[in-house]
Tab-separated table of N, CA and C in Angstrom:
chain	number	residue	atom	x	y	z
A	22	MET	N	-8.868	52.362	2.270
A	22	MET	CA	-10.043	51.687	1.900
A	22	MET	C	-9.756	50.549	0.885
A	23	LYS	N	-8.960	50.824	-0.146
A	23	LYS	CA	-8.608	49.788	-1.106
A	23	LYS	C	-7.777	48.669	-0.466
A	24	LYS	N	-6.963	49.035	0.513
A	24	LYS	CA	-6.135	48.083	1.219
A	24	LYS	C	-7.044	47.132	2.018
A	25	ASN	N	-8.049	47.645	2.700
A	25	ASN	CA	-8.985	46.843	3.494
A	25	ASN	C	-9.754	45.868	2.583
A	26	VAL	N	-10.222	46.383	1.452
A	26	VAL	CA	-10.965	45.528	0.524
A	26	VAL	C	-10.067	44.414	0.005
A	27	LEU	N	-8.835	44.740	-0.344
A	27	LEU	CA	-7.870	43.717	-0.816
A	27	LEU	C	-7.582	42.680	0.253
A	28	ASN	N	-7.357	43.153	1.510
A	28	ASN	CA	-7.124	42.202	2.604
A	28	ASN	C	-8.335	41.301	2.838
A	29	ASN	N	-9.509	41.847	2.784
A	29	ASN	CA	-10.717	41.052	3.002
A	29	ASN	C	-10.877	40.043	1.848
A	30	LEU	N	-10.589	40.475	0.665
A	30	LEU	CA	-10.697	39.581	-0.480
A	30	LEU	C	-9.720	38.403	-0.358
A	31	ILE	N	-8.541	38.711	0.044
A	31	ILE	CA	-7.488	37.636	0.239
A	31	ILE	C	-7.934	36.686	1.375
A	32	ALA	N	-8.477	37.238	2.406
A	32	ALA	CA	-8.960	36.399	3.548
A	32	ALA	C	-10.046	35.466	3.104
A	33	VAL	N	-11.007	36.013	2.302
A	33	VAL	CA	-12.112	35.192	1.827
A	33	VAL	C	-11.590	34.104	0.910
A	34	ILE	N	-10.668	34.393	0.018
A	34	ILE	CA	-10.125	33.377	-0.866
A	34	ILE	C	-9.380	32.286	-0.084
A	35	LEU	N	-8.638	32.694	0.942
A	35	LEU	CA	-7.955	31.690	1.777
A	35	LEU	C	-8.926	30.788	2.499
A	36	VAL	N	-9.955	31.376	3.063
A	36	VAL	CA	-10.954	30.580	3.804
A	36	VAL	C	-11.664	29.623	2.841
A	37	LEU	N	-12.030	30.098	1.668
A	37	LEU	CA	-12.712	29.224	0.714
A	37	LEU	C	-11.760	28.125	0.236
A	38	GLY	N	-10.486	28.458	0.057
A	38	GLY	CA	-9.526	27.445	-0.372
A	38	GLY	C	-9.348	26.375	0.701
A	39	LEU	N	-9.278	26.819	1.962
A	39	LEU	CA	-9.132	25.900	3.071
A	39	LEU	C	-10.374	24.989	3.187
A	40	PHE	N	-11.548	25.600	3.058
A	40	PHE	CA	-12.810	24.871	3.159
A	40	PHE	C	-12.884	23.826	2.017
A	41	THR	N	-12.508	24.209	0.844
A	41	THR	CA	-12.554	23.295	-0.295
A	41	THR	C	-11.605	22.120	-0.125
A	42	SER	N	-10.416	22.409	0.349
A	42	SER	CA	-9.393	21.338	0.498
A	42	SER	C	-9.790	20.396	1.618
A	43	CYS	N	-10.476	20.856	2.645
A	43	CYS	CA	-10.860	20.012	3.764
A	43	CYS	C	-12.083	19.134	3.418
A	44	THR	N	-12.883	19.550	2.451
A	44	THR	CA	-14.065	18.784	2.122
A	44	THR	C	-13.912	17.952	0.875
A	45	ALA	N	-12.749	17.887	0.343
A	45	ALA	CA	-12.522	17.079	-0.870
A	45	ALA	C	-12.873	15.617	-0.571
A	46	LYS	N	-13.564	14.983	-1.505
A	46	LYS	CA	-13.957	13.609	-1.314
A	46	LYS	C	-12.791	12.680	-1.600
A	47	LYS	N	-12.642	11.673	-0.754
A	47	LYS	CA	-11.680	10.639	-1.009
A	47	LYS	C	-12.417	9.553	-1.767
A	48	GLU	N	-11.756	9.033	-2.758
A	48	GLU	CA	-12.381	7.974	-3.565
A	48	GLU	C	-12.458	6.697	-2.731
A	49	ALA	N	-13.674	6.199	-2.632
A	49	ALA	CA	-13.881	4.944	-1.884
A	49	ALA	C	-13.413	3.756	-2.695
A	50	LEU	N	-12.869	2.794	-2.004
A	50	LEU	CA	-12.442	1.577	-2.705
A	50	LEU	C	-13.673	0.722	-3.045
A	51	ASP	N	-13.640	0.142	-4.174
A	51	ASP	CA	-14.726	-0.730	-4.605
A	51	ASP	C	-14.320	-2.164	-4.237
A	52	ILE	N	-14.784	-2.639	-3.111
A	52	ILE	CA	-14.477	-3.978	-2.640
A	52	ILE	C	-15.627	-4.919	-3.025
A	53	SER	N	-15.330	-5.944	-3.795
A	53	SER	CA	-16.362	-6.878	-4.231
A	53	SER	C	-16.737	-7.802	-3.061
A	54	SER	N	-17.879	-8.470	-3.225
A	54	SER	CA	-18.294	-9.408	-2.169
A	54	SER	C	-17.315	-10.574	-2.082
A	55	GLN	N	-16.748	-10.990	-3.208
A	55	GLN	CA	-15.715	-12.047	-3.190
A	55	GLN	C	-14.485	-11.601	-2.397
A	56	GLU	N	-14.052	-10.350	-2.665
A	56	GLU	CA	-12.880	-9.871	-1.936
A	56	GLU	C	-13.187	-9.706	-0.459
A	57	LYS	N	-14.351	-9.225	-0.109
A	57	LYS	CA	-14.753	-9.044	1.294
A	57	LYS	C	-14.744	-10.398	1.977
A	58	GLU	N	-15.226	-11.411	1.301
A	58	GLU	CA	-15.242	-12.758	1.844
A	58	GLU	C	-13.832	-13.250	2.165
A	59	VAL	N	-12.887	-12.967	1.260
A	59	VAL	CA	-11.508	-13.339	1.446
A	59	VAL	C	-10.913	-12.596	2.648
A	60	PHE	N	-11.225	-11.279	2.745
A	60	PHE	CA	-10.722	-10.477	3.855
A	60	PHE	C	-11.221	-11.038	5.200
A	61	ASP	N	-12.433	-11.510	5.219
A	61	ASP	CA	-13.040	-12.027	6.456
A	61	ASP	C	-12.580	-13.434	6.806
A	62	SER	N	-11.931	-14.082	5.836
A	62	SER	CA	-11.458	-15.466	6.029
A	62	SER	C	-10.405	-15.538	7.117
A	63	GLN	N	-10.426	-16.611	7.871
A	63	GLN	CA	-9.436	-16.821	8.914
A	63	GLN	C	-8.429	-17.920	8.483
A	64	ALA	N	-8.581	-18.464	7.286
A	64	ALA	CA	-7.674	-19.516	6.825
A	64	ALA	C	-6.292	-18.948	6.611
A	65	GLU	N	-5.339	-19.586	7.284
A	65	GLU	CA	-3.946	-19.102	7.121
A	65	GLU	C	-3.173	-20.071	6.268
A	66	GLU	N	-2.611	-19.559	5.226
A	66	GLU	CA	-1.699	-20.324	4.365
A	66	GLU	C	-0.560	-19.394	4.059
A	67	LYS	N	0.653	-19.772	4.426
A	67	LYS	CA	1.752	-18.872	4.245
A	67	LYS	C	2.136	-18.691	2.788
A	68	VAL	N	2.641	-17.506	2.485
A	68	VAL	CA	3.114	-17.194	1.162
A	68	VAL	C	4.573	-16.847	1.323
A	69	GLU	N	5.447	-17.547	0.636
A	69	GLU	CA	6.874	-17.310	0.702
A	69	GLU	C	7.285	-16.452	-0.475
A	70	ILE	N	8.019	-15.423	-0.178
A	70	ILE	CA	8.598	-14.547	-1.163
A	70	ILE	C	10.088	-14.739	-1.091
A	71	LYS	N	10.651	-15.297	-2.161
A	71	LYS	CA	12.102	-15.515	-2.065
A	71	LYS	C	12.739	-15.514	-3.444
A	72	ASN	N	14.027	-15.246	-3.411
A	72	ASN	CA	14.864	-15.292	-4.627
A	72	ASN	C	16.135	-15.997	-4.245
A	73	GLU	N	16.357	-17.143	-4.832
A	73	GLU	CA	17.493	-17.968	-4.480
A	73	GLU	C	18.817	-17.246	-4.746
A	74	GLU	N	18.897	-16.462	-5.819
A	74	GLU	CA	20.138	-15.766	-6.188
A	74	GLU	C	20.552	-14.753	-5.151
A	75	THR	N	19.609	-13.995	-4.590
A	75	THR	CA	19.940	-12.948	-3.635
A	75	THR	C	19.780	-13.431	-2.195
A	76	GLU	N	19.335	-14.694	-2.039
A	76	GLU	CA	19.100	-15.248	-0.689
A	76	GLU	C	18.169	-14.356	0.102
A	77	TYR	N	17.177	-13.829	-0.546
A	77	TYR	CA	16.244	-12.959	0.100
A	77	TYR	C	14.931	-13.684	0.297
A	78	GLU	N	14.364	-13.584	1.486
A	78	GLU	CA	13.130	-14.313	1.729
A	78	GLU	C	12.243	-13.614	2.719
A	79	ILE	N	10.967	-13.614	2.430
A	79	ILE	CA	9.938	-13.089	3.339
A	79	ILE	C	8.837	-14.138	3.386
A	80	THR	N	8.336	-14.409	4.576
A	80	THR	CA	7.219	-15.301	4.703
A	80	THR	C	6.044	-14.455	5.260
A	81	ILE	N	4.928	-14.491	4.524
A	81	ILE	CA	3.748	-13.758	4.934
A	81	ILE	C	2.691	-14.758	5.411
A	82	ILE	N	2.307	-14.601	6.674
A	82	ILE	CA	1.259	-15.440	7.225
A	82	ILE	C	0.130	-14.441	7.586
A	83	GLU	N	-0.686	-14.167	6.593
A	83	GLU	CA	-1.803	-13.226	6.753
A	83	GLU	C	-3.055	-13.942	6.324
A	84	PRO	N	-4.023	-14.105	7.193
A	84	PRO	CA	-5.250	-14.804	6.795
A	84	PRO	C	-5.860	-14.207	5.519
A	85	GLY	N	-6.091	-15.057	4.551
A	85	GLY	CA	-6.746	-14.625	3.336
A	85	GLY	C	-5.815	-14.198	2.228
A	86	PHE	N	-4.576	-13.852	2.493
A	86	PHE	CA	-3.678	-13.321	1.506
A	86	PHE	C	-3.412	-14.338	0.396
A	87	TYR	N	-3.124	-15.587	0.749
A	87	TYR	CA	-2.837	-16.595	-0.278
A	87	TYR	C	-4.034	-16.765	-1.231
A	88	THR	N	-5.217	-16.836	-0.672
A	88	THR	CA	-6.439	-16.984	-1.468
A	88	THR	C	-6.623	-15.726	-2.358
A	89	TRP	N	-6.422	-14.560	-1.810
A	89	TRP	CA	-6.563	-13.327	-2.542
A	89	TRP	C	-5.562	-13.274	-3.702
A	90	LEU	N	-4.319	-13.670	-3.434
A	90	LEU	CA	-3.285	-13.662	-4.443
A	90	LEU	C	-3.613	-14.623	-5.592
A	91	GLN	N	-4.204	-15.755	-5.266
A	91	GLN	CA	-4.502	-16.755	-6.298
A	91	GLN	C	-5.769	-16.449	-7.060
A	92	SER	N	-6.728	-15.741	-6.416
A	92	SER	CA	-8.037	-15.585	-7.062
A	92	SER	C	-8.403	-14.174	-7.479
A	93	ILE	N	-7.845	-13.161	-6.826
A	93	ILE	CA	-8.272	-11.803	-7.116
A	93	ILE	C	-7.182	-10.936	-7.686
A	94	ALA	N	-5.940	-11.086	-7.257
A	94	ALA	CA	-4.865	-10.236	-7.720
A	94	ALA	C	-4.615	-10.445	-9.231
A	95	ARG	N	-4.062	-9.399	-9.840
A	95	ARG	CA	-3.666	-9.541	-11.270
A	95	ARG	C	-2.631	-10.659	-11.403
A	96	PRO	N	-2.644	-11.398	-12.509
A	96	PRO	CA	-1.714	-12.547	-12.674
A	96	PRO	C	-0.284	-12.080	-12.839
A	97	GLU	N	0.632	-12.992	-12.531
A	97	GLU	CA	2.030	-12.671	-12.803
A	97	GLU	C	2.196	-12.327	-14.248
A	98	GLY	N	3.039	-11.361	-14.539
A	98	GLY	CA	3.276	-10.888	-15.892
A	98	GLY	C	2.425	-9.688	-16.274
A	99	TYR	N	1.388	-9.358	-15.480
A	99	TYR	CA	0.536	-8.244	-15.761
A	99	TYR	C	1.304	-6.915	-15.655
A	100	TYR	N	2.130	-6.804	-14.599
A	100	TYR	CA	2.936	-5.605	-14.373
A	100	TYR	C	4.392	-5.853	-14.807
A	101	SER	N	5.075	-4.821	-15.214
A	101	SER	CA	6.494	-4.950	-15.487
A	101	SER	C	7.273	-4.953	-14.183
A	102	GLN	N	8.431	-5.486	-14.242
A	102	GLN	CA	9.269	-5.516	-13.008
A	102	GLN	C	9.617	-4.131	-12.576
A	103	SER	N	9.898	-3.208	-13.513
A	103	SER	CA	10.266	-1.839	-13.103
A	103	SER	C	9.074	-1.120	-12.475
A	104	PHE	N	7.862	-1.383	-12.917
A	104	PHE	CA	6.646	-0.801	-12.271
A	104	PHE	C	6.576	-1.300	-10.825
A	105	LEU	N	6.737	-2.625	-10.648
A	105	LEU	CA	6.647	-3.194	-9.317
A	105	LEU	C	7.732	-2.676	-8.400
A	106	GLU	N	8.941	-2.545	-8.912
A	106	GLU	CA	10.070	-2.045	-8.104
A	106	GLU	C	9.792	-0.600	-7.683
A	107	ASN	N	9.333	0.239	-8.583
A	107	ASN	CA	9.075	1.649	-8.227
A	107	ASN	C	7.994	1.762	-7.187
A	108	ARG	N	6.903	1.002	-7.347
A	108	ARG	CA	5.824	1.080	-6.353
A	108	ARG	C	6.253	0.470	-5.032
A	109	ASN	N	6.973	-0.640	-5.059
A	109	ASN	CA	7.444	-1.255	-3.818
A	109	ASN	C	8.371	-0.336	-3.058
A	110	GLN	N	9.238	0.343	-3.730
A	110	GLN	CA	10.204	1.249	-3.091
A	110	GLN	C	9.407	2.323	-2.350
A	111	LEU	N	8.439	2.914	-2.999
A	111	LEU	CA	7.628	3.975	-2.369
A	111	LEU	C	6.838	3.439	-1.153
A	112	MET	N	6.233	2.280	-1.313
A	112	MET	CA	5.405	1.740	-0.244
A	112	MET	C	6.230	1.235	0.942
A	113	VAL	N	7.448	0.713	0.670
A	113	VAL	CA	8.330	0.283	1.728
A	113	VAL	C	8.755	1.496	2.569
A	114	ILE	N	9.068	2.590	1.928
A	114	ILE	CA	9.477	3.812	2.677
A	114	ILE	C	8.335	4.229	3.600
A	115	ASN	N	7.143	4.267	3.092
A	115	ASN	CA	5.988	4.672	3.929
A	115	ASN	C	5.716	3.649	5.015
A	116	TRP	N	5.805	2.376	4.701
A	116	TRP	CA	5.620	1.322	5.674
A	116	TRP	C	6.635	1.470	6.833
A	117	ASN	N	7.897	1.612	6.497
A	117	ASN	CA	8.941	1.734	7.527
A	117	ASN	C	8.779	2.986	8.352
A	118	GLN	N	8.341	4.066	7.774
A	118	GLN	CA	8.045	5.282	8.560
A	118	GLN	C	6.939	5.054	9.571
A	119	ARG	N	5.976	4.241	9.198
A	119	ARG	CA	4.861	3.956	10.082
A	119	ARG	C	5.259	3.014	11.207
A	120	VAL	N	6.158	2.074	10.912
A	120	VAL	CA	6.689	1.198	11.940
A	120	VAL	C	7.371	2.031	13.049
A	121	LEU	N	8.050	3.094	12.658
A	121	LEU	CA	8.786	3.925	13.587
A	121	LEU	C	7.889	4.899	14.333
A	122	GLN	N	6.601	4.936	14.054
A	122	GLN	CA	5.690	5.838	14.700
A	122	GLN	C	4.482	5.082	15.291
A	123	PRO	N	4.777	4.211	16.295
A	123	PRO	CA	3.674	3.398	16.843
A	123	PRO	C	2.622	4.204	17.577
A	124	GLN	N	2.967	5.420	18.041
A	124	GLN	CA	1.960	6.271	18.692
A	124	GLN	C	1.000	6.886	17.699
A	125	ARG	N	1.384	6.891	16.423
A	125	ARG	CA	0.537	7.500	15.381
A	125	ARG	C	-0.146	6.465	14.506
A	126	PHE	N	0.534	5.340	14.263
A	126	PHE	CA	0.019	4.290	13.422
A	126	PHE	C	-0.092	3.002	14.240
A	127	ASN	N	-1.131	2.239	13.909
A	127	ASN	CA	-1.419	1.036	14.686
A	127	ASN	C	-0.206	0.069	14.664
A	128	PRO	N	0.411	-0.138	15.844
A	128	PRO	CA	1.591	-1.036	15.842
A	128	PRO	C	1.223	-2.519	15.604
A	129	ASN	N	-0.046	-2.854	15.697
A	129	ASN	CA	-0.473	-4.212	15.341
A	129	ASN	C	-0.489	-4.450	13.810
A	130	LEU	N	-0.601	-3.352	13.071
A	130	LEU	CA	-0.570	-3.415	11.610
A	130	LEU	C	0.882	-3.292	11.106
A	131	TYR	N	1.613	-2.396	11.689
A	131	TYR	CA	2.975	-2.083	11.244
A	131	TYR	C	3.958	-2.585	12.305
A	132	GLU	N	4.301	-3.844	12.263
A	132	GLU	CA	5.115	-4.432	13.299
A	132	GLU	C	6.626	-4.378	13.014
A	133	LEU	N	7.012	-4.778	11.811
A	133	LEU	CA	8.453	-4.878	11.517
A	133	LEU	C	8.776	-4.038	10.273
A	134	GLN	N	9.998	-3.533	10.273
A	134	GLN	CA	10.474	-2.804	9.102
A	134	GLN	C	10.794	-3.833	8.002
A	135	ILE	N	10.736	-3.298	6.754
A	135	ILE	CA	11.086	-4.130	5.582
A	135	ILE	C	12.366	-3.605	5.011
A	136	ASN	N	13.355	-4.469	4.873
A	136	ASN	CA	14.649	-4.102	4.382
A	136	ASN	C	14.619	-4.290	2.851
A	137	TYR	N	14.322	-3.224	2.103
A	137	TYR	CA	14.206	-3.324	0.645
A	137	TYR	C	15.181	-2.315	0.059
A	138	ASP	N	16.222	-2.827	-0.594
A	138	ASP	CA	17.241	-2.014	-1.183
A	138	ASP	C	16.994	-1.833	-2.663
A	139	PRO	N	16.694	-0.639	-3.119
A	139	PRO	CA	16.397	-0.426	-4.547
A	139	PRO	C	17.572	-0.753	-5.501
A	140	ASN	N	18.764	-0.918	-4.943
A	140	ASN	CA	19.909	-1.235	-5.767
A	140	ASN	C	20.119	-2.751	-5.948
A	141	ILE	N	19.278	-3.516	-5.338
A	141	ILE	CA	19.334	-4.988	-5.448
A	141	ILE	C	18.218	-5.429	-6.399
A	142	ASP	N	18.533	-6.340	-7.309
A	142	ASP	CA	17.517	-6.910	-8.182
A	142	ASP	C	16.986	-8.153	-7.507
A	143	TYR	N	15.800	-8.030	-6.913
A	143	TYR	CA	15.203	-9.128	-6.184
A	143	TYR	C	14.479	-10.085	-7.131
A	144	GLY	N	14.347	-9.705	-8.358
A	144	GLY	CA	13.648	-10.572	-9.323
A	144	GLY	C	12.155	-10.257	-9.368
A	145	TYR	N	11.524	-10.808	-10.385
A	145	TYR	CA	10.121	-10.500	-10.608
A	145	TYR	C	9.220	-11.073	-9.502
A	146	GLU	N	9.422	-12.316	-9.133
A	146	GLU	CA	8.524	-12.953	-8.175
A	146	GLU	C	8.480	-12.241	-6.839
A	147	VAL	N	9.650	-11.874	-6.318
A	147	VAL	CA	9.682	-11.130	-5.046
A	147	VAL	C	8.928	-9.791	-5.131
A	148	ASN	N	9.192	-9.061	-6.196
A	148	ASN	CA	8.512	-7.774	-6.378
A	148	ASN	C	7.035	-7.934	-6.586
A	149	TYR	N	6.629	-8.944	-7.354
A	149	TYR	CA	5.215	-9.191	-7.627
A	149	TYR	C	4.439	-9.519	-6.341
A	150	LYS	N	4.978	-10.431	-5.556
A	150	LYS	CA	4.250	-10.811	-4.316
A	150	LYS	C	4.295	-9.716	-3.276
A	151	LEU	N	5.415	-9.000	-3.153
A	151	LEU	CA	5.481	-7.904	-2.192
A	151	LEU	C	4.476	-6.783	-2.613
A	152	TYR	N	4.483	-6.438	-3.865
A	152	TYR	CA	3.516	-5.420	-4.341
A	152	TYR	C	2.073	-5.832	-4.027
A	153	ASN	N	1.773	-7.093	-4.347
A	153	ASN	CA	0.377	-7.557	-4.099
A	153	ASN	C	0.049	-7.638	-2.632
A	154	TYR	N	1.049	-7.940	-1.807
A	154	TYR	CA	0.756	-7.894	-0.356
A	154	TYR	C	0.394	-6.482	0.055
A	155	PHE	N	1.142	-5.477	-0.422
A	155	PHE	CA	0.814	-4.086	-0.133
A	155	PHE	C	-0.587	-3.717	-0.589
A	156	ILE	N	-0.960	-4.169	-1.766
A	156	ILE	CA	-2.301	-3.885	-2.257
A	156	ILE	C	-3.360	-4.529	-1.380
A	157	TYR	N	-3.131	-5.832	-1.076
A	157	TYR	CA	-4.049	-6.554	-0.176
A	157	TYR	C	-4.165	-5.864	1.181
A	158	PHE	N	-3.035	-5.541	1.735
A	158	PHE	CA	-3.009	-4.872	3.066
A	158	PHE	C	-3.755	-3.570	3.032
A	159	GLN	N	-3.533	-2.743	2.049
A	159	GLN	CA	-4.200	-1.458	1.991
A	159	GLN	C	-5.698	-1.586	1.796
A	160	ARG	N	-6.103	-2.535	0.981
A	160	ARG	CA	-7.544	-2.731	0.722
A	160	ARG	C	-8.213	-3.353	1.953
A	161	LYS	N	-7.596	-4.281	2.584
A	161	LYS	CA	-8.215	-4.971	3.728
A	161	LYS	C	-8.326	-4.026	4.942
A	162	TYR	N	-7.252	-3.273	5.246
A	162	TYR	CA	-7.220	-2.478	6.425
A	162	TYR	C	-7.501	-0.988	6.177
A	163	ASN	N	-7.912	-0.687	4.945
A	163	ASN	CA	-8.235	0.730	4.557
A	163	ASN	C	-7.083	1.652	4.862
A	164	GLN	N	-5.923	1.333	4.419
A	164	GLN	CA	-4.713	2.114	4.612
A	164	GLN	C	-4.272	2.677	3.278
A	165	ARG	N	-3.403	3.655	3.287
A	165	ARG	CA	-2.851	4.225	2.048
A	165	ARG	C	-1.342	4.375	2.250
A	166	LEU	N	-0.564	3.611	1.536
A	166	LEU	CA	0.872	3.618	1.603
A	166	LEU	C	1.552	4.416	0.501
A	167	SER	N	0.726	4.981	-0.399
A	167	SER	CA	1.253	5.778	-1.466
A	167	SER	C	0.164	6.734	-1.937
A	168	PRO	N	0.475	7.665	-2.810
A	168	PRO	CA	-0.570	8.566	-3.311
A	168	PRO	C	-1.496	7.834	-4.293
A	169	PHE	N	-1.191	6.635	-4.655
A	169	PHE	CA	-2.012	5.853	-5.602
A	169	PHE	C	-3.100	5.065	-4.882
A	170	ILE	N	-4.284	5.056	-5.456
A	170	ILE	CA	-5.386	4.262	-4.882
A	170	ILE	C	-5.075	2.790	-5.142
A	171	PRO	N	-5.107	1.961	-4.079
A	171	PRO	CA	-4.784	0.534	-4.251
A	171	PRO	C	-5.840	-0.202	-5.030
A	172	ARG	N	-5.691	-0.234	-6.287
A	172	ARG	CA	-6.643	-0.910	-7.208
A	172	ARG	C	-6.139	-2.289	-7.598
A	173	ILE	N	-7.051	-3.070	-8.025
A	173	ILE	CA	-6.687	-4.408	-8.573
A	173	ILE	C	-6.658	-4.327	-10.057
C-alpha cells in the first residue's frame, strides 16, 4: 500500500514537472517601431568586417543591417573585447551546427559556416561587428543562437 502511494506520488510530481517545463513562457523580444522599420527595409549596403593584421575579412550584405548598426546597436566601446569574443565564440558554434543541419534549420538563413578561431585576436572591430550581426540576425528572424536573449 505504501509503495503504491509512493509510486503514485512520484508519478504525479513527474507529470506536474513536465507540464510546468512545457508551459514556461519565453520572453518576447521588445522590437521598437524604428527597429521593425529597419528590418523591413530592402536597402542593401554592405558592411565589411576586417582586420588588416590578421588578414581576416567578412562582408555582410544583409538588407537593413548597416542602418541598424549605425542607428540602433550599442556604440563601439560599449562592450569589452573579451565580452564580445566570448559571445561570438558561443554563437559561432551554434551557427555552424545549424549550417550542418539544413533539414532542421532553414538553409536560407544558415548558408555558410563561419571560421572563428578563439585563439586568434581578431581585434575589437571584427568582434564588435560580428556580435552585432548576430544580435541583428536573431532579432530580425526570431532565432536564438545562445541561451542569452538578444537584447540591444
